[in-house]
mmCIF file of C-alpha atoms and ligand atoms in Angstrom:
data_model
loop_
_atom_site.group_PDB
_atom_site.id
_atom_site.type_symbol
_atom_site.label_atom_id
_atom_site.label_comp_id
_atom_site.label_asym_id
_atom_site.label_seq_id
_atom_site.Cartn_x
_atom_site.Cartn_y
_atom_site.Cartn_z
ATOM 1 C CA UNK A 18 -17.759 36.609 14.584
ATOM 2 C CA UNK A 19 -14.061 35.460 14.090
ATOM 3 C CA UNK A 20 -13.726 31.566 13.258
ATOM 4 C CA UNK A 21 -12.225 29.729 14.856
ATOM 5 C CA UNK A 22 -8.459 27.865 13.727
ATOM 6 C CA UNK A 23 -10.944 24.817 13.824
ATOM 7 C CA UNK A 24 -13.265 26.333 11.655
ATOM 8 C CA UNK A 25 -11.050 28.064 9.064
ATOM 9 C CA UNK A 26 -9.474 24.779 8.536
ATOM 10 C CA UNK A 27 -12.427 23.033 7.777
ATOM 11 C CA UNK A 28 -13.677 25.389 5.587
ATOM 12 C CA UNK A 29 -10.540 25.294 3.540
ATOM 13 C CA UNK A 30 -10.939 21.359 3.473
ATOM 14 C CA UNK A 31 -15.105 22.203 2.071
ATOM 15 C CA UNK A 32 -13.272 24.109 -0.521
ATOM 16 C CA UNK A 33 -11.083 21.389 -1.663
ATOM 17 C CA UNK A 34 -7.869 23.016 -0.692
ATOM 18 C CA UNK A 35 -4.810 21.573 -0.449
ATOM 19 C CA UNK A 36 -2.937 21.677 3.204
ATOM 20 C CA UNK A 37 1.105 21.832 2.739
ATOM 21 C CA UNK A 38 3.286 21.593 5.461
ATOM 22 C CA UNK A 39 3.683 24.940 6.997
ATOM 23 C CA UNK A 40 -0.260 25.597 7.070
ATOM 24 C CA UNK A 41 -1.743 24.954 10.007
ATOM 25 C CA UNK A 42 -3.645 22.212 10.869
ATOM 26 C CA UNK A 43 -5.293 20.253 14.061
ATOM 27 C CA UNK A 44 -2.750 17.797 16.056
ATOM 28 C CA UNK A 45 -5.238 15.075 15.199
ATOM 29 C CA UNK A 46 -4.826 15.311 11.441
ATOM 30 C CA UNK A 47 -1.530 15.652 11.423
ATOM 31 C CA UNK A 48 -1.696 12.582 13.417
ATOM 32 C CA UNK A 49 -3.964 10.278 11.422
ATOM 33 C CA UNK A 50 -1.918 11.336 8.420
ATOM 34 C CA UNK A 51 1.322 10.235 10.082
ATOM 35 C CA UNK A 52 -0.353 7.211 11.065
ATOM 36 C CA UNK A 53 -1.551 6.477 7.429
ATOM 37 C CA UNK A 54 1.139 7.292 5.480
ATOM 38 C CA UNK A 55 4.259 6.076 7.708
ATOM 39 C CA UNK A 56 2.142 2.805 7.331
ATOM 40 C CA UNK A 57 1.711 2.901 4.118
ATOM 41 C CA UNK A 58 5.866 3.471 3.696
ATOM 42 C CA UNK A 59 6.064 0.340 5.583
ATOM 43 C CA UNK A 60 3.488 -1.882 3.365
ATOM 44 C CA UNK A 61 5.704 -0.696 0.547
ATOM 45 C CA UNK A 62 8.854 -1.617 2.065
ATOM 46 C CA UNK A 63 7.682 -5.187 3.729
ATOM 47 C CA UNK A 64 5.765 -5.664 0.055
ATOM 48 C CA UNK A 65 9.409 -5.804 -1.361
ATOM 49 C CA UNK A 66 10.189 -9.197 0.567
ATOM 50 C CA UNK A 67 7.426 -11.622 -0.622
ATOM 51 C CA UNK A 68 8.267 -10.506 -4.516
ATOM 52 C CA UNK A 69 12.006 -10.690 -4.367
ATOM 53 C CA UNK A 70 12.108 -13.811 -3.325
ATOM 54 C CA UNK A 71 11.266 -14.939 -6.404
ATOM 55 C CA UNK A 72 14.131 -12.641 -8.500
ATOM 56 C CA UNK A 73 16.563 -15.490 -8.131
ATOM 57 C CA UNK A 74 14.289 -18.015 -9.741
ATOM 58 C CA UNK A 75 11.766 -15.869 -12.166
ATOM 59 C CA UNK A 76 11.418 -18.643 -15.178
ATOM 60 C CA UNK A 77 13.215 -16.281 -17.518
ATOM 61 C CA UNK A 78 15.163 -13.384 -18.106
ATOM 62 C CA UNK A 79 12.552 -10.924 -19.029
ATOM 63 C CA UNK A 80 10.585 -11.860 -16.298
ATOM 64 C CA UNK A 81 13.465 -11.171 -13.757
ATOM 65 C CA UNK A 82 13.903 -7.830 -15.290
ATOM 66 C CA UNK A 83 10.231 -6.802 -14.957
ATOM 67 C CA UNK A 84 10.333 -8.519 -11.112
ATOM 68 C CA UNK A 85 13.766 -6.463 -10.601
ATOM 69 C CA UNK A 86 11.630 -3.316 -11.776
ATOM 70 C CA UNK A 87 8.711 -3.784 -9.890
ATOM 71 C CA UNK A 88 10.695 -4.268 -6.466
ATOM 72 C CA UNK A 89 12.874 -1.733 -7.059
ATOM 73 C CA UNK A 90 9.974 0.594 -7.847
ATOM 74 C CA UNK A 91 8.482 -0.478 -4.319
ATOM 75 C CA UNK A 92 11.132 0.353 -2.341
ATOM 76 C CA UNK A 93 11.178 4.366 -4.139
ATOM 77 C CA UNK A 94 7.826 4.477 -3.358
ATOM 78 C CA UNK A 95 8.511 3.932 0.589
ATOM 79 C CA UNK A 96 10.667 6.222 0.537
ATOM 80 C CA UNK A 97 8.524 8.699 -0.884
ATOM 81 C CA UNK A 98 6.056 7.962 1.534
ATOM 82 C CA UNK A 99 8.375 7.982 4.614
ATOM 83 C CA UNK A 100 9.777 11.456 2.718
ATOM 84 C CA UNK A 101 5.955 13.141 3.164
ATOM 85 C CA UNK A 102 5.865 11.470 6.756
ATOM 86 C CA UNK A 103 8.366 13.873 7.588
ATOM 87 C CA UNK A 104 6.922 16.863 6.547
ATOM 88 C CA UNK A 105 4.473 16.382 9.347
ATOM 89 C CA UNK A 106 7.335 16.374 11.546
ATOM 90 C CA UNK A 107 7.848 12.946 12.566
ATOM 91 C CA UNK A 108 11.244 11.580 12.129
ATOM 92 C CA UNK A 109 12.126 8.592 9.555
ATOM 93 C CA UNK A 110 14.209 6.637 12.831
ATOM 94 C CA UNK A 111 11.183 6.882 14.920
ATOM 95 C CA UNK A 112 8.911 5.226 12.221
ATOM 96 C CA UNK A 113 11.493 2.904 11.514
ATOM 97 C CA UNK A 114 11.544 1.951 15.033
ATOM 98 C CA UNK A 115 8.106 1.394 15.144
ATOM 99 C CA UNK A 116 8.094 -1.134 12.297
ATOM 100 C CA UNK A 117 10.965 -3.043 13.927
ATOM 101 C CA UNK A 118 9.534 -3.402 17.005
ATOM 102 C CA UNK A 119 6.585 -4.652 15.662
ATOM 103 C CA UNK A 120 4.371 -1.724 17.120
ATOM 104 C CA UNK A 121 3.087 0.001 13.682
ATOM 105 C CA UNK A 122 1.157 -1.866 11.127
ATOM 106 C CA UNK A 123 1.510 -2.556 7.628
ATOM 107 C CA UNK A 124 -0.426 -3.999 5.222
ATOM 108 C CA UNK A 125 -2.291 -7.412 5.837
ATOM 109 C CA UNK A 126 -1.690 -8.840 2.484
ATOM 110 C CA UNK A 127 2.545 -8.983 2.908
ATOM 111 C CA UNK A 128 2.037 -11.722 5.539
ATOM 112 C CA UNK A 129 1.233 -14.082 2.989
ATOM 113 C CA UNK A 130 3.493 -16.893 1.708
ATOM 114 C CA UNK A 131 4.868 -16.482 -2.364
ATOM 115 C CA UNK A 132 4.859 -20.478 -2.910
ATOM 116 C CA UNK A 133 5.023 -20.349 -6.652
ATOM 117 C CA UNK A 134 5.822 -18.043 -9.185
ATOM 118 C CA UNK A 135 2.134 -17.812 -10.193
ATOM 119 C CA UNK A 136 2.232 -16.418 -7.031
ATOM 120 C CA UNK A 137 4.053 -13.192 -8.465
ATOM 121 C CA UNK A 138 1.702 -12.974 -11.116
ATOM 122 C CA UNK A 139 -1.386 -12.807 -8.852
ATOM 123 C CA UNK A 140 0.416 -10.394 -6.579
ATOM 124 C CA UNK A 141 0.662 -8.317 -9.635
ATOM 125 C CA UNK A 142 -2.525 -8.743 -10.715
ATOM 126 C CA UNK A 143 -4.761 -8.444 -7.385
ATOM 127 C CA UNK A 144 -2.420 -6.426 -4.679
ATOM 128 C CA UNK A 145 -1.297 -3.901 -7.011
ATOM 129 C CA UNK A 146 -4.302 -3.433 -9.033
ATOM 130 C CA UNK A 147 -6.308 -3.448 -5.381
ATOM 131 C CA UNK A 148 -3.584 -0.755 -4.277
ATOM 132 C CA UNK A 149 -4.136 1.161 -7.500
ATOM 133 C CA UNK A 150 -7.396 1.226 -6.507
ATOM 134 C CA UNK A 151 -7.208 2.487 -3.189
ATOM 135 C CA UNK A 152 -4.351 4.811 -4.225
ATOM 136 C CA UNK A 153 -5.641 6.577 -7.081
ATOM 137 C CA UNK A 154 -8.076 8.665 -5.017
ATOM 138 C CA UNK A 155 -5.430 9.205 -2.208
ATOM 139 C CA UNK A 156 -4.297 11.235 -5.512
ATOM 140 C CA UNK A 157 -7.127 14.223 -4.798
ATOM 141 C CA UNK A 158 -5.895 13.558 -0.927
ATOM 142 C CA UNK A 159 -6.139 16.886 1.183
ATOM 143 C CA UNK A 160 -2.655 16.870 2.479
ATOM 144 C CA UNK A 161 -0.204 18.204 -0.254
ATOM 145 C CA UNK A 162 2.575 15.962 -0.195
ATOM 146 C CA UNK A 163 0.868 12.489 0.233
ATOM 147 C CA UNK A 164 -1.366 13.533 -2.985
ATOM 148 C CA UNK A 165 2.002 14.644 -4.724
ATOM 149 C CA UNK A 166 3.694 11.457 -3.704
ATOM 150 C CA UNK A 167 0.847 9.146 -4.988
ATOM 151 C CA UNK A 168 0.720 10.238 -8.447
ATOM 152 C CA UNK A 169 4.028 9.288 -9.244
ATOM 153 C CA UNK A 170 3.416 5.870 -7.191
ATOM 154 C CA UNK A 171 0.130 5.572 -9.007
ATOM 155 C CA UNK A 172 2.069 5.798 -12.632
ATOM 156 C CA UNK A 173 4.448 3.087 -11.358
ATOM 157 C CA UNK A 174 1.400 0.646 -10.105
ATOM 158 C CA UNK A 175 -0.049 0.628 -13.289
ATOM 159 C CA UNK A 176 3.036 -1.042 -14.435
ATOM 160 C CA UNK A 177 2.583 -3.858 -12.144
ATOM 161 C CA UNK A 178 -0.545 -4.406 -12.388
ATOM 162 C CA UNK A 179 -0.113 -4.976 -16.105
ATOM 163 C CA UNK A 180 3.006 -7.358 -15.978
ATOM 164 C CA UNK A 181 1.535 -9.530 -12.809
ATOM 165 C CA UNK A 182 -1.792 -9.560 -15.555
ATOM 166 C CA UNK A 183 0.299 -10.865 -18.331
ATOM 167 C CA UNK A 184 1.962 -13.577 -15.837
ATOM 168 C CA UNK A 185 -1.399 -15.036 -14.998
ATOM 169 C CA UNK A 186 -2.362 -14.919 -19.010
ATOM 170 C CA UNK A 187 0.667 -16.426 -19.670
ATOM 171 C CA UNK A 188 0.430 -19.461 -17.347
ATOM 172 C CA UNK A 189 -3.501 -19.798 -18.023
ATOM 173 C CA UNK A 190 -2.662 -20.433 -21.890
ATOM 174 C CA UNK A 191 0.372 -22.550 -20.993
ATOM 175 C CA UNK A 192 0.067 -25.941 -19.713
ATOM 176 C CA UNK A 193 -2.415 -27.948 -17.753
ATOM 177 C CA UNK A 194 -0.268 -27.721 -14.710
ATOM 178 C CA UNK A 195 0.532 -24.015 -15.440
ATOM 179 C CA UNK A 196 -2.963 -23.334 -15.564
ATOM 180 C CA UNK A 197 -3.722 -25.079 -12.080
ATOM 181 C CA UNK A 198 -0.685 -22.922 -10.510
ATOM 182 C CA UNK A 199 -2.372 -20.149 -11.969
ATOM 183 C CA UNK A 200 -5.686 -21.126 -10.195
ATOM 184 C CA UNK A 201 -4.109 -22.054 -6.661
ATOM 185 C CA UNK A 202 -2.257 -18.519 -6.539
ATOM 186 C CA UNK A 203 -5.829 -17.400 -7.147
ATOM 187 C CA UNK A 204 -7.612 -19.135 -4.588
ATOM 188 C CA UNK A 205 -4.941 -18.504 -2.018
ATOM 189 C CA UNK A 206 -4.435 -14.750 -2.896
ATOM 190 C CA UNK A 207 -8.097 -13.516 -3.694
ATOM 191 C CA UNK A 208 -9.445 -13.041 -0.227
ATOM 192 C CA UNK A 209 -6.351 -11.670 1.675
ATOM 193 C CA UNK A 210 -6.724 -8.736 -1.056
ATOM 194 C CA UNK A 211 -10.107 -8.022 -0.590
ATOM 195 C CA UNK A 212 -8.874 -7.381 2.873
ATOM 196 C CA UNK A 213 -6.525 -4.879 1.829
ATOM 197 C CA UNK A 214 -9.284 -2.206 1.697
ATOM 198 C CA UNK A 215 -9.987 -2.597 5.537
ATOM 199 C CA UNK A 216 -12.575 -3.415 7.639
ATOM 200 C CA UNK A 217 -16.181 -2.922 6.524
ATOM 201 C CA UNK A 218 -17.236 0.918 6.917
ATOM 202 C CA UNK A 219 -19.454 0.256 10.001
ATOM 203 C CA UNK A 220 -16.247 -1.457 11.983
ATOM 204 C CA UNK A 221 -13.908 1.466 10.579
ATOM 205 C CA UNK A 222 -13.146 3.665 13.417
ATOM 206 C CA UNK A 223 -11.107 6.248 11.298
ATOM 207 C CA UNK A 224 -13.253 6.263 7.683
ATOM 208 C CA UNK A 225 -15.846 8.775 8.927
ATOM 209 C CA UNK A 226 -13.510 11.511 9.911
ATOM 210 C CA UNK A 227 -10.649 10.783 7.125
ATOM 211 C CA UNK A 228 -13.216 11.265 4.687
ATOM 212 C CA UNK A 229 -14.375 14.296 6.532
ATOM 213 C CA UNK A 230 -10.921 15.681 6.085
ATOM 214 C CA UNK A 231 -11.093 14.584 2.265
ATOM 215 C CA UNK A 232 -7.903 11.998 3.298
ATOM 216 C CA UNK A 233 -10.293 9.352 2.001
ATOM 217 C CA UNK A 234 -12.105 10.191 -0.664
ATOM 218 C CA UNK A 235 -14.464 6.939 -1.072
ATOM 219 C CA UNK A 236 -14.498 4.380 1.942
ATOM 220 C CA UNK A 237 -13.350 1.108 2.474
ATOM 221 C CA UNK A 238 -16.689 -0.732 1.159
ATOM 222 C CA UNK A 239 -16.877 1.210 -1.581
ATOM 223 C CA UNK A 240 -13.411 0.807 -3.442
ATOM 224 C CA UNK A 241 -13.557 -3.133 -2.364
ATOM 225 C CA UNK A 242 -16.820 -3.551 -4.326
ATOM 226 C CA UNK A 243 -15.455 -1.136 -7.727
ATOM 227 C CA UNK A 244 -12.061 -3.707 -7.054
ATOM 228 C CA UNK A 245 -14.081 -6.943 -7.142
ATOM 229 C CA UNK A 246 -16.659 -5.074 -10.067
ATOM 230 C CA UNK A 247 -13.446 -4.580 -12.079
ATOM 231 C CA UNK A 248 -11.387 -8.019 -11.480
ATOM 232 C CA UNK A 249 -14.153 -10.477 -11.935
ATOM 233 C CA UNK A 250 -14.779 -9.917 -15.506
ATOM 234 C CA UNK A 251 -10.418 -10.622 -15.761
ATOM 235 C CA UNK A 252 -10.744 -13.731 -14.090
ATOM 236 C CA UNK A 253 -13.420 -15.180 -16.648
ATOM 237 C CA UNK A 254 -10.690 -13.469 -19.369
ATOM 238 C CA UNK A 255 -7.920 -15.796 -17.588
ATOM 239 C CA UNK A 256 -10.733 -18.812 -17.337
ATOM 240 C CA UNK A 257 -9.753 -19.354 -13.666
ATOM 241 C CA UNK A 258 -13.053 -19.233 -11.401
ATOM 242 C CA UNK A 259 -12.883 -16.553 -8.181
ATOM 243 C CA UNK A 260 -13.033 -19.012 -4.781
ATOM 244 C CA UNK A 261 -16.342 -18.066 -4.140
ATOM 245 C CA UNK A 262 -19.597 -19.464 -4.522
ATOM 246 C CA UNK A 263 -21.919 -16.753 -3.313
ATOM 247 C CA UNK A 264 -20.383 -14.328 -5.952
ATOM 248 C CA UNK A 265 -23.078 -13.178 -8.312
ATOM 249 C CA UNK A 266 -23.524 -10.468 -10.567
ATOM 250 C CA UNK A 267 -26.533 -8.080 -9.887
ATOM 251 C CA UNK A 268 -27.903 -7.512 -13.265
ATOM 252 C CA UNK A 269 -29.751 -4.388 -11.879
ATOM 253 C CA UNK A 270 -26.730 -2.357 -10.240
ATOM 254 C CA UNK A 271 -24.252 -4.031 -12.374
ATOM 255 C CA UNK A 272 -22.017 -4.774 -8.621
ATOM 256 C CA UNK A 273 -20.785 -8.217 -7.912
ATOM 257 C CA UNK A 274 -22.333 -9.156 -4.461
ATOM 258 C CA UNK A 275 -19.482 -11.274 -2.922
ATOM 259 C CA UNK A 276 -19.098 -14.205 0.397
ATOM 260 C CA UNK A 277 -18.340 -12.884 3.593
ATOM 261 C CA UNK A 278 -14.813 -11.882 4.446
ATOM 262 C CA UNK A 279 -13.084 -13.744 7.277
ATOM 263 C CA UNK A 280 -12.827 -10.584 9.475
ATOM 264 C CA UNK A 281 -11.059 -13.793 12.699
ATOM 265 C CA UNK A 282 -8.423 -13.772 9.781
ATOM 266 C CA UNK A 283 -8.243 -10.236 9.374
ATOM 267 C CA UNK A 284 -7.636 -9.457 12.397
ATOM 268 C CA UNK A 285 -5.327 -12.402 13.445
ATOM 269 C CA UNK A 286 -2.963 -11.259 10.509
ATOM 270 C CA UNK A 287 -3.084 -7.764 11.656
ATOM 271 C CA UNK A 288 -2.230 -8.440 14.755
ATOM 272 C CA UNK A 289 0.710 -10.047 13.797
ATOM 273 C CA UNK A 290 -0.700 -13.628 14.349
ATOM 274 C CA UNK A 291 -0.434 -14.550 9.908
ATOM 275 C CA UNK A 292 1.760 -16.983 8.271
ATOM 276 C CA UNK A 293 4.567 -14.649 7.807
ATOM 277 C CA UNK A 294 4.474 -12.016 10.065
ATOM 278 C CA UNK A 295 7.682 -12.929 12.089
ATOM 279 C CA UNK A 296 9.729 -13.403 9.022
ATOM 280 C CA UNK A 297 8.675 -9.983 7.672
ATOM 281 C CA UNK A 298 10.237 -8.434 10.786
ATOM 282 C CA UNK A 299 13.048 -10.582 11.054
ATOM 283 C CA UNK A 300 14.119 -9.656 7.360
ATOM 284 C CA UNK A 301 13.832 -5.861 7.838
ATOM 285 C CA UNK A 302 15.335 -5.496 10.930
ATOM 286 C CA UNK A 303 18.011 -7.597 9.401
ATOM 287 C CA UNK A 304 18.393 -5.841 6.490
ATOM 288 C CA UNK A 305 17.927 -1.998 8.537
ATOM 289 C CA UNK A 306 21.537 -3.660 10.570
ATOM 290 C CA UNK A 307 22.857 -4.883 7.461
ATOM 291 C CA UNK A 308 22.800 -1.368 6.070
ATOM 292 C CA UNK A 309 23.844 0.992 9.237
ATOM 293 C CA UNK A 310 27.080 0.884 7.527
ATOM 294 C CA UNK A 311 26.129 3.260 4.187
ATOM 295 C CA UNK A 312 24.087 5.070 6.772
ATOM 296 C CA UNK A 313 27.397 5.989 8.586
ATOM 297 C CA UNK A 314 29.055 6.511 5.595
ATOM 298 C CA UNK A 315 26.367 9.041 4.280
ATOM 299 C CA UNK A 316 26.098 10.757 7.275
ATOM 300 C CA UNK A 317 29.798 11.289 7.763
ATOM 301 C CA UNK A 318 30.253 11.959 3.533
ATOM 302 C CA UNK A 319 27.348 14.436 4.207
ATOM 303 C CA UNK A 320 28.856 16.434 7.457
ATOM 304 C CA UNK A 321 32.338 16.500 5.829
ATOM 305 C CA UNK A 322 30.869 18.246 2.946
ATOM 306 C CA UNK A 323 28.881 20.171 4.856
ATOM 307 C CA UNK A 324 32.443 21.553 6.799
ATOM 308 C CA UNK A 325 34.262 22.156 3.736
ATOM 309 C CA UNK A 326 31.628 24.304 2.527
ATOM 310 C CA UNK A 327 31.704 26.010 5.917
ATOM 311 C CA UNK A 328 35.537 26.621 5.598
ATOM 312 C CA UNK A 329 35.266 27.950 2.570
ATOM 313 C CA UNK A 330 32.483 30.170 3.280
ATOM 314 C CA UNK A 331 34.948 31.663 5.995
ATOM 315 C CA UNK A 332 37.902 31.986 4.662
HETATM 316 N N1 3HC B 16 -3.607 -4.230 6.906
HETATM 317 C C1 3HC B 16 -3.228 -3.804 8.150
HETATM 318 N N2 3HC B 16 -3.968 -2.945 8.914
HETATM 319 C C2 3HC B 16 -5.115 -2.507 8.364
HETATM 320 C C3 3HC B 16 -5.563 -2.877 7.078
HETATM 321 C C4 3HC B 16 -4.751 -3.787 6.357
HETATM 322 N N3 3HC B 16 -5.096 -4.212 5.140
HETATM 323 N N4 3HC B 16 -6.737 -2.244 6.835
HETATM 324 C C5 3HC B 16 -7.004 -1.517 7.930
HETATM 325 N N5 3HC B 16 -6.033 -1.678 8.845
HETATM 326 C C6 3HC B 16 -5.989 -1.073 10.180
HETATM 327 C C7 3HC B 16 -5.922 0.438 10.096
HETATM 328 O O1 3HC B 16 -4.589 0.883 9.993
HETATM 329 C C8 3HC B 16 -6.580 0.834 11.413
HETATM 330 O O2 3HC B 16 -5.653 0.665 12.460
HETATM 331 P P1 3HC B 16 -4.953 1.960 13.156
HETATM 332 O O3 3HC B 16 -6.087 2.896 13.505
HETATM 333 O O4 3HC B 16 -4.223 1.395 14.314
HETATM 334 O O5 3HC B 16 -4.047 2.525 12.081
HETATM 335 C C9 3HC B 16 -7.639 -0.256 11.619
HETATM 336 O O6 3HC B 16 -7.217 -1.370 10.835
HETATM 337 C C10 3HC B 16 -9.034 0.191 11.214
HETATM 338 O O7 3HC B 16 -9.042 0.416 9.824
HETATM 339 P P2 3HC B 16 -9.642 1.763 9.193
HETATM 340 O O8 3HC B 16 -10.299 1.398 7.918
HETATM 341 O O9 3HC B 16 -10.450 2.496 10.221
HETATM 342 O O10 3HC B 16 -8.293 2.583 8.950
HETATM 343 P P3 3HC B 16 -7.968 3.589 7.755
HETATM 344 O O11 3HC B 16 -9.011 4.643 7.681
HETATM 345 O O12 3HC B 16 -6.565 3.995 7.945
HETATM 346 O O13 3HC B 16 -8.118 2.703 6.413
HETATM 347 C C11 3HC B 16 -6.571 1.829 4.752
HETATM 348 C C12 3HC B 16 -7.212 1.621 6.153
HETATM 349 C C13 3HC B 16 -7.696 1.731 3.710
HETATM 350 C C14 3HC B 16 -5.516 0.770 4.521
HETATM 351 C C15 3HC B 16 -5.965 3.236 4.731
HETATM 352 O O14 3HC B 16 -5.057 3.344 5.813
HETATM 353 C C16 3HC B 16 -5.241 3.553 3.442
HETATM 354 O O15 3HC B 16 -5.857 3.848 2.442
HETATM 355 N N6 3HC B 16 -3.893 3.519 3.495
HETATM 356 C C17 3HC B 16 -3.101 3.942 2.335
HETATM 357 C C18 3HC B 16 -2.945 2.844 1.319
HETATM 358 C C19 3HC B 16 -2.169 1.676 1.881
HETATM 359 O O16 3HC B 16 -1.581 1.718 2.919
HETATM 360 N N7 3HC B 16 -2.207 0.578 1.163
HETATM 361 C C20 3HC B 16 -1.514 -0.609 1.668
HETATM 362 C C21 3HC B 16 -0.982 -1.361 0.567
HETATM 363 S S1 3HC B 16 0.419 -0.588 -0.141
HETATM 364 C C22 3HC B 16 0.679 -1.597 -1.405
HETATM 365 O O17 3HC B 16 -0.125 -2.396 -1.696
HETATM 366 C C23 3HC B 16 1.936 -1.457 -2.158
HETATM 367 C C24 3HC B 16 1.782 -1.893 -3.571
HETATM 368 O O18 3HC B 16 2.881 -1.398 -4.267
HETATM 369 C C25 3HC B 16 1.731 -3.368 -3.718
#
């Protein structure tokens, strides 16, 4: 009996296949995929903001550099990611337009206010090393060009993961006071990144079938406990205590149980409701105006070039 498109596709999926762009594939993966990866473009592209604030006053010239890096990194990696959007066929204005309007989401943890520059290091330390994390299974993803597009990204992460770890070393063997900055960035940034990973499996209306589709290749729960497994033992290294009283290592399974997450939060923040959220709009869709002018000038560079080569082609 002759399978169905359906059926052929899922088989190729059970076989660990990769889909590229011209295969075919059902409207609603093509559609979660757009949805996950033009909003993971966009958490890369608002996640420049709260970390370049700080460029102008980083507490030396090395650390401006690596800061200058790290931002500069984030921004390549959007456009990677809005690059393998487009393969599915969506276009780069319409995602932009959904960011500006406020319509697509982005990740949680960029609503968040940078108020010193231990800030930077626990950015470093806990987003990115949550985001490698979450991103270096997206690696074995089933689509082609996200799992392309995150190995590079993935290389890149590493990088800031290790310099936001040796800000936080830094200011825990420093002073008193440079200690207790390092402590406040980690009581105010801790929970927000547990967050990252999403809501718990059972409230996750898109886990079961992503991982169906081998999109997701462990589920939200799962990477949040291997992130808090892995980043508990760095705190004690640091000597700065995790805000939270009911965490406890189970001697038997060798997991950290943890507190409950403030899902009211969650969701307030996601909705657009967190401390920042308005800025974070304000700033891109100031900065997408700012920059319609090397737009233009691309676009007209590009079609002039485009002409000559016609010309000569004719003549
Ligand atoms: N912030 C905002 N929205 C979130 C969220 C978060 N932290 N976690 C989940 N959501 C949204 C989902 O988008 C979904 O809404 P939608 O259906 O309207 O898109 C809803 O909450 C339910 O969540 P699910 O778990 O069912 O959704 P997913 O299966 O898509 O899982 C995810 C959420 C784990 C974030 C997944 O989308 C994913 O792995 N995305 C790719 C990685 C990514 O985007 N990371 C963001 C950080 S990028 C970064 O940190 C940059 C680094 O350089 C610092």
């Amino acid at each position: 009996m002759e399978l169905s498109l359906e059926q052929k596709f899922q088989e190729k999926i059970d076989r660990d296949e990769r889909i590229e762009p011209r295969d075919w594939m059902p409207d609603s993966y093509r559609k979660t995929l757009v949805r996950q990866i033009s909003q993971h473009a966009h958490s890369e592209l608002v996640g420049m903001l709260p970390e370049g604030n700080w460029i102008s006053r980083a507490p030396s010239l090395r650390r401006k550099l690596g800061l200058m890096a790290k931002v500069q990194d984030e921004a390549g990696h959007g456009l990677y990611l809005y690059s393998a959007a487009e393969t599915l066929g969506v276009e780069r204005d319409t995602m932009f337009d959904q960011l500006h309007s406020g319509k697509a989401k982005y990740s949680s943890i960029f609503n968040y206010p940078t108020l010193t520059w231990a800030d930077i290091g626990a950015i470093g330390w806990l987003v990115d090393g949550a985001a490698i994390m979450n991103q270096v299974p997206l690696c074995r993803c089933s689509y082609g060009p996200y799992a392309r597009a995150m190995v590079r990204v993935c290389k890149e992460e590493s990088f800031h993961q290790r310099q936001g770890f040796e800000i936080m070393l830094t200011l825990c063997q420093g002073t008193p006071e440079q200690k207790a900055m390092a402590q406040d960035a980690l009581n105010r940034w801790w929970w927000p990144s547990l967050m990252m990973f999403g809501p718990n499996d059972a409230e996750s209306p898109n886990t079961k079938q992503s991982m169906a589709w081998n999109i997701k290749r462990f589920s939200n729960d799962e990477l949040r406990q291997r992130f808090v497994d892995m980043t508990v033992p760095q705190a004690e290294l640091l000597g700065i205590k995790i805000p939270d009283p009911d965490l406890k290592l189970n001697e038997e399974t060798g997991n950290y149980h943890f507190g409950a997450i403030n899902w009211d939060e969650f969701w307030q923040v996601v909705k657009g409701h967190g401390p920042c959220n308005k800025d974070r709009l304000a700033a891109r869709v100031k900065a997408h105006e700012e920059g319609a002018w090397v737009r233009e000038a691309a676009m007209a560079y590009a079609e002039k070039q485009e002409n000559r080569l016609n010309k000569a082609k004719t003549a």
